[in-house]
PDB file of C-alpha atoms in Angstrom:
ATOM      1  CA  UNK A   1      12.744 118.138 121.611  1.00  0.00           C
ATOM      2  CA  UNK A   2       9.261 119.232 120.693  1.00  0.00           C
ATOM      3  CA  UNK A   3       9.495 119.772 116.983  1.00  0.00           C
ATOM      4  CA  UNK A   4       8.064 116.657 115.869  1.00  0.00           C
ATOM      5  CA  UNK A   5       4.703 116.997 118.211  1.00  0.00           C
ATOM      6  CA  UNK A   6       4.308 120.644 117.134  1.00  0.00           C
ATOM      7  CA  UNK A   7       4.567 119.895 113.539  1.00  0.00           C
ATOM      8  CA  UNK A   8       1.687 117.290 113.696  1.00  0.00           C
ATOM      9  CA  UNK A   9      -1.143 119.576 113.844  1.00  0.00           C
ATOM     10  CA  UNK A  10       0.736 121.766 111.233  1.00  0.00           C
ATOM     11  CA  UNK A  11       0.206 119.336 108.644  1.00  0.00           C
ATOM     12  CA  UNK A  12      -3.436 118.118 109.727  1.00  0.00           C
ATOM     13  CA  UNK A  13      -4.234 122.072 109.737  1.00  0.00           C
ATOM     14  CA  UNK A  14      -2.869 122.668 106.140  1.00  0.00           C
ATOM     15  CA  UNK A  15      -4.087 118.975 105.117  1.00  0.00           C
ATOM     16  CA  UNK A  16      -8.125 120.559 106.012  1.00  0.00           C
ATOM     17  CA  UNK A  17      -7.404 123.461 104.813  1.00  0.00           C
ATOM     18  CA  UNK A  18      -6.635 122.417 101.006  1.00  0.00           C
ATOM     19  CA  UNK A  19      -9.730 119.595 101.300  1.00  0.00           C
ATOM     20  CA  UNK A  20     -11.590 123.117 102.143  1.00  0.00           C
ATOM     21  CA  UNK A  21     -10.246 125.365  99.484  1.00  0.00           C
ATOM     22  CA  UNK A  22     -10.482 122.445  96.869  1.00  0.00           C
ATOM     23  CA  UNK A  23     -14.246 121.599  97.922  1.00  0.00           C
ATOM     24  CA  UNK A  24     -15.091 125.628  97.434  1.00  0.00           C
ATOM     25  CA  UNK A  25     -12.843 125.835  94.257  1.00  0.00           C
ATOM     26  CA  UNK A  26     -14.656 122.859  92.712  1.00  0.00           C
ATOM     27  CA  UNK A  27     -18.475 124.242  94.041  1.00  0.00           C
ATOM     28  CA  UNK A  28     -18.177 127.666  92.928  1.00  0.00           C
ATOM     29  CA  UNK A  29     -16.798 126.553  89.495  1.00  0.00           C
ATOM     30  CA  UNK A  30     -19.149 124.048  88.934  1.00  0.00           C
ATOM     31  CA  UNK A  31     -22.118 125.988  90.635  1.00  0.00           C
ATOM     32  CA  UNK A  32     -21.594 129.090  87.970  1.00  0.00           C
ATOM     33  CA  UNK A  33     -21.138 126.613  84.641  1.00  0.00           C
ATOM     34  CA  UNK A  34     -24.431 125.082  85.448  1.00  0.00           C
ATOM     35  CA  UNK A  35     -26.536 128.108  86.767  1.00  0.00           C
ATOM     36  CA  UNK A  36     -25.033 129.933  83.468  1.00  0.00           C
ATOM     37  CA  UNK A  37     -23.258 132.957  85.925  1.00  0.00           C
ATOM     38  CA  UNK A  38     -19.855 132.779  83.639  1.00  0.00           C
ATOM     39  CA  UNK A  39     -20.389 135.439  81.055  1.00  0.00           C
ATOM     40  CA  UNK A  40     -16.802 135.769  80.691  1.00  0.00           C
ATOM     41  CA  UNK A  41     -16.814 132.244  79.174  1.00  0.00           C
ATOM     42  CA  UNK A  42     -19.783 132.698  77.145  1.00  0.00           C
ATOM     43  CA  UNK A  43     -17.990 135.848  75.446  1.00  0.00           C
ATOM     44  CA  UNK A  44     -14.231 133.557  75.418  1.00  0.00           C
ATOM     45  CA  UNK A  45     -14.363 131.351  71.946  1.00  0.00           C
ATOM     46  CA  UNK A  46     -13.699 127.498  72.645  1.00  0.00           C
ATOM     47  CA  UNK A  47      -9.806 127.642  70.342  1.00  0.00           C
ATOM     48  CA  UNK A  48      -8.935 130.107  72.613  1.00  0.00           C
ATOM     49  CA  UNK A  49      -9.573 128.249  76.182  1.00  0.00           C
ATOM     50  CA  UNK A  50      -8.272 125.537  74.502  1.00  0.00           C
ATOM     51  CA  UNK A  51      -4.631 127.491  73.595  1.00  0.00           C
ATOM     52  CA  UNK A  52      -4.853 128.834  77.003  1.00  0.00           C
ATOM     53  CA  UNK A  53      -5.157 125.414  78.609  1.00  0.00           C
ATOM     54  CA  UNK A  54      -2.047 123.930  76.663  1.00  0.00           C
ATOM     55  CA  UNK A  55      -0.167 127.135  77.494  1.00  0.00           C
ATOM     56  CA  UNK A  56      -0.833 126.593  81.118  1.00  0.00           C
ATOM     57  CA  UNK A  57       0.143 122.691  81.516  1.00  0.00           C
ATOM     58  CA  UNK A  58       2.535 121.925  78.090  1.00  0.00           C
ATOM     59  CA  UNK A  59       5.770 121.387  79.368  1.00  0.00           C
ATOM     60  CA  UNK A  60       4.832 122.658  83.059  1.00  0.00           C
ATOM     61  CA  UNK A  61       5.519 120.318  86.200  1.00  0.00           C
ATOM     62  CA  UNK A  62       2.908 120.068  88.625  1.00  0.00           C
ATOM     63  CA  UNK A  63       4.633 120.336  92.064  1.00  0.00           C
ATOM     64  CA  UNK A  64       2.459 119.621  94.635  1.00  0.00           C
ATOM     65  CA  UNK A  65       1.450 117.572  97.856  1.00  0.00           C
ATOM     66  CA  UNK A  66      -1.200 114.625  98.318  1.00  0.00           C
ATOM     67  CA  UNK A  67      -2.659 113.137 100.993  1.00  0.00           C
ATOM     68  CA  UNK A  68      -4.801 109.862 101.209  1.00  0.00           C
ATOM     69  CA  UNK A  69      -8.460 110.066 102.787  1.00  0.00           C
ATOM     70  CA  UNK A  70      -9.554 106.463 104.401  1.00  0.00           C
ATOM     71  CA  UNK A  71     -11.859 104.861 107.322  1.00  0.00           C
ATOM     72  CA  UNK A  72      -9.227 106.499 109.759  1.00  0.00           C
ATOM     73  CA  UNK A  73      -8.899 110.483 108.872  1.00  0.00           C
ATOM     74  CA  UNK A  74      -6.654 112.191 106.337  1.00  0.00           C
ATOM     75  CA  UNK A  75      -3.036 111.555 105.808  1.00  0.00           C
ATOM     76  CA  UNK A  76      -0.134 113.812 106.410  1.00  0.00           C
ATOM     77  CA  UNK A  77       0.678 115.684 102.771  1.00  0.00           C
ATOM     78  CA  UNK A  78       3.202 114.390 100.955  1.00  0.00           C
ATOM     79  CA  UNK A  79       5.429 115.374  97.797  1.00  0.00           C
ATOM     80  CA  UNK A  80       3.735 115.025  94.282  1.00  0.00           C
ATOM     81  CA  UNK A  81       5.164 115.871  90.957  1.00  0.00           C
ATOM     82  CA  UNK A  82       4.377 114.841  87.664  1.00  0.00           C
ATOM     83  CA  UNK A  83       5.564 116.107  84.312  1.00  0.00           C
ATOM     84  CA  UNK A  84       2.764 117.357  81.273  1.00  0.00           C
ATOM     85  CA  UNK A  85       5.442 117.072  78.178  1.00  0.00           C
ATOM     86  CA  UNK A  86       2.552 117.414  75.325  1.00  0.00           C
ATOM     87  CA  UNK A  87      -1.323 117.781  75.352  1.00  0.00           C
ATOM     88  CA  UNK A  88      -2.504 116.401  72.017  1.00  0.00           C
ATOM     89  CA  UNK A  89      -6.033 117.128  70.797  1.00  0.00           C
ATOM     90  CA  UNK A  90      -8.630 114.476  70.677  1.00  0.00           C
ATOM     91  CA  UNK A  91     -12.077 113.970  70.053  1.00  0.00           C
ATOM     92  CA  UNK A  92     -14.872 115.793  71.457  1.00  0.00           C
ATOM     93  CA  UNK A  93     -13.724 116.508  74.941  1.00  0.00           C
ATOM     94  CA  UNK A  94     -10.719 114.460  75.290  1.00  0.00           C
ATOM     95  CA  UNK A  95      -7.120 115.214  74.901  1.00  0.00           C
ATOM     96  CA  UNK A  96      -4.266 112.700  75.104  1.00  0.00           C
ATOM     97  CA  UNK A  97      -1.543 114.205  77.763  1.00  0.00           C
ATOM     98  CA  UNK A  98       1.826 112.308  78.316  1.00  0.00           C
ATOM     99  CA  UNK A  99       2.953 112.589  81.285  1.00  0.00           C
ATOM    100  CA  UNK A 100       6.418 111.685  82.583  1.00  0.00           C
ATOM    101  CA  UNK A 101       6.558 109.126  85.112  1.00  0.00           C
ATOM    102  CA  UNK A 102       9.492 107.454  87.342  1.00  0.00           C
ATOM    103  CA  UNK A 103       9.071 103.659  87.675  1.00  0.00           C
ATOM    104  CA  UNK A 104      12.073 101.987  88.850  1.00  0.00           C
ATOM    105  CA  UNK A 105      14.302 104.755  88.743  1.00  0.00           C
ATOM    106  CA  UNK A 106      13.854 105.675  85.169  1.00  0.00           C
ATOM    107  CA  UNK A 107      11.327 108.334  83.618  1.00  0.00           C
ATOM    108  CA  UNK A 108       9.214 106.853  81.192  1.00  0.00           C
ATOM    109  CA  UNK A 109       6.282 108.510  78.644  1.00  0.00           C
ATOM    110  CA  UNK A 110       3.223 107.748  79.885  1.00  0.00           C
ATOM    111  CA  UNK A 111      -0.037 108.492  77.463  1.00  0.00           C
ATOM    112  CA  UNK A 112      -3.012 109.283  79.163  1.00  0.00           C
ATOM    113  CA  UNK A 113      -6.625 109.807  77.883  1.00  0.00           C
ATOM    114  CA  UNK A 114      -8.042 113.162  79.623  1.00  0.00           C
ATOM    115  CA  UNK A 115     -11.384 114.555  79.388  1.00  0.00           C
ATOM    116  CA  UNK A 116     -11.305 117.805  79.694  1.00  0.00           C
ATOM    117  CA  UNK A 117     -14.473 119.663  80.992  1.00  0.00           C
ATOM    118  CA  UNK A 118     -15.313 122.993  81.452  1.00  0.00           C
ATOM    119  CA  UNK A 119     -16.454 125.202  84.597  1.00  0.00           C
ATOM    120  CA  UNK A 120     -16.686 128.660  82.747  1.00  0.00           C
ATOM    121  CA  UNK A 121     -13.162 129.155  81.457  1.00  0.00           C
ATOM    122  CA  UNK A 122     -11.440 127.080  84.257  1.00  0.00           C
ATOM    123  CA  UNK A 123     -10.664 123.564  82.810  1.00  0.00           C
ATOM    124  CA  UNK A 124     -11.466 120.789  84.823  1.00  0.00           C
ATOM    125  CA  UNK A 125      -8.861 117.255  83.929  1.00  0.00           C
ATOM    126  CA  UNK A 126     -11.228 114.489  83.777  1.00  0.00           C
ATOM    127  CA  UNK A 127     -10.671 110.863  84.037  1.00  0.00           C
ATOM    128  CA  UNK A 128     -12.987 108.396  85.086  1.00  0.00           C
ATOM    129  CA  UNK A 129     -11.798 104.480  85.899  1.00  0.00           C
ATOM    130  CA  UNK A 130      -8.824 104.946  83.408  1.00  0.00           C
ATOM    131  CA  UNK A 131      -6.637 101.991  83.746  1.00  0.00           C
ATOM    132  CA  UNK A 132      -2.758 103.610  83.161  1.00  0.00           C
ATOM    133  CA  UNK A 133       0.119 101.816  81.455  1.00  0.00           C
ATOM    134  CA  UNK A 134       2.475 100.433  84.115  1.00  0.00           C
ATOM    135  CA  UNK A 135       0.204 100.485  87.200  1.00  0.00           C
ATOM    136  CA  UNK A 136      -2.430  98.150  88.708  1.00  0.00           C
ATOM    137  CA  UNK A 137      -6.251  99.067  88.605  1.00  0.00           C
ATOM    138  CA  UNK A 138      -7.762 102.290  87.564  1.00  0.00           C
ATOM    139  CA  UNK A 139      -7.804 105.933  88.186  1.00  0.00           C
ATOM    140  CA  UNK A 140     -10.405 108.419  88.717  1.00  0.00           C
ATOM    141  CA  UNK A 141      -9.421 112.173  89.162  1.00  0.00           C
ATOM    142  CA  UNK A 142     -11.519 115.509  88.922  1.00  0.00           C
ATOM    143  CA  UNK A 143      -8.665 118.244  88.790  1.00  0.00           C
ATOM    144  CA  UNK A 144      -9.370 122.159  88.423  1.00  0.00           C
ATOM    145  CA  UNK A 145      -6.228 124.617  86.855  1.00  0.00           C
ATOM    146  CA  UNK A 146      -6.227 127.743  87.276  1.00  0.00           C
ATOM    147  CA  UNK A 147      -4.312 131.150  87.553  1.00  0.00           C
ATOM    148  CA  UNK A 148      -1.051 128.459  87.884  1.00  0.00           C
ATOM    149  CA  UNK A 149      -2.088 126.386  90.485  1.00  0.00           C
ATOM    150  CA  UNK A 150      -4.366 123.031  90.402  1.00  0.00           C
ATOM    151  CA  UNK A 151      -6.395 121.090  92.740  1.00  0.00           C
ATOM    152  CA  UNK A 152      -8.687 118.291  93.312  1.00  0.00           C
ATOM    153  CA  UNK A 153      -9.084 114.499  94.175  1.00  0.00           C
ATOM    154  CA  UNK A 154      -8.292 110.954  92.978  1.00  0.00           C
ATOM    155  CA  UNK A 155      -9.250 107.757  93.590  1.00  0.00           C
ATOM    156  CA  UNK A 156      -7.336 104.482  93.028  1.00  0.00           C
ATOM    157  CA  UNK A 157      -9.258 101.299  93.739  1.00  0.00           C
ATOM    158  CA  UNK A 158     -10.456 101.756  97.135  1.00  0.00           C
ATOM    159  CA  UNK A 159      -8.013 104.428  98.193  1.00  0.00           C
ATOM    160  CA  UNK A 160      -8.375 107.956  97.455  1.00  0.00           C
ATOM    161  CA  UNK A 161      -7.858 111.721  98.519  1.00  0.00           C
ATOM    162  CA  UNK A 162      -6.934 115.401  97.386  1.00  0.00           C
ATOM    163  CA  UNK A 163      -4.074 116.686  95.387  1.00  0.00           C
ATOM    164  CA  UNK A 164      -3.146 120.427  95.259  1.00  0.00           C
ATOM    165  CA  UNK A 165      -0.336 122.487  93.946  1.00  0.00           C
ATOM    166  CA  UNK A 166       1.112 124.844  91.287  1.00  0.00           C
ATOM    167  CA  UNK A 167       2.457 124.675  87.886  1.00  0.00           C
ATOM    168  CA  UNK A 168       6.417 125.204  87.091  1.00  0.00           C
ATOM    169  CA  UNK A 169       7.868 125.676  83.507  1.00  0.00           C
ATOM    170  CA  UNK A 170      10.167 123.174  82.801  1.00  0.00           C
ATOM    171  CA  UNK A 171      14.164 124.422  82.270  1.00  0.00           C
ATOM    172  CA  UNK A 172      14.882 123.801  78.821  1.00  0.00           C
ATOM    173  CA  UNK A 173      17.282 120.849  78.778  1.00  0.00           C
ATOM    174  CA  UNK A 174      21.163 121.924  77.590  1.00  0.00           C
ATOM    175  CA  UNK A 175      21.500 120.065  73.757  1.00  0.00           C
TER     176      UNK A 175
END
């Protein structure tokens, strides 16, 4: 059978396409924060963004694909999914997020310093050579939410790529 040749340009096609989308996404955001083209957000108080943003990630998982980017091309997406249980308030521009994580078969907490910057009222999840409890070497990732979906890229040592997807309320767990 065929399927498996067919199915190979599939993925490259929808692995360009999000590197495309997220590469607009991040330019047009970033683009109108620094020209100043976002009166909406100049009119939208800084408390409320900042309810808005735990409403849209507190207790959400982010299901979503990844590929890697290297010397060779782009990786085939594959499955992502991470858990934002509580989004804690810091200083200045960082929040602390924890994050539910599977090592070794078992979820565990995970805090995680975030900056989190703004492009208008579209929050971008900083975090810049952040070293995270239980894994090797540091982290960089630039990720924009909005409108229930998210996307962007992250680096880990010297490997790195994009991350898209969309945001799912959690099912309350039975008592």
């Amino acid at each position: 059978m065929t399927f498996g040749a067919a199915r190979e340009p599939c993925h490259a096609l929808e692995s360009e396409l999000a590197v495309l989308l997220t590469r607009i996404s991040l330019a047009l955001a970033l683009t109108s924060t620094l020209l100043g083209l976002s009166p909406v957000a100049a009119q939208t108080p800084r408390p409320d963004l900042e309810q808005r943003l735990r409403a849209s990630l507190e207790g959400m998982k982010m299901e979503g694909k990844f590929n890697v980017v290297g010397p060779n091309g782009m990786s085939a997406p594959q499955q992502d999914l991470y858990m934002v249980s509580k989004l804690l308030r810091g200083e200045g521009d960082t929040w602390l997020f924890e994050y539910a994580m599977s090592f070794n078969q078992s979820q565990k907490m995970v805090p995680i310093p975030v900056d989190v910057l703004w492009a208008g009222e579209t929050p971008v999840l900083t975090i810049t050579n952040q070293p995270i409890e239980g894994l090797t070497g540091s982290f960089t990732v630039r990720l924009l939410i909005f409108d229930g979906k998210y996307a962007g890229t992250w680096q880990h040592g010297p490997v790195g790529g994009h991350m898209w997807g969309v945001l799912v309320k959690e099912a309350a767990s039975e008592p």
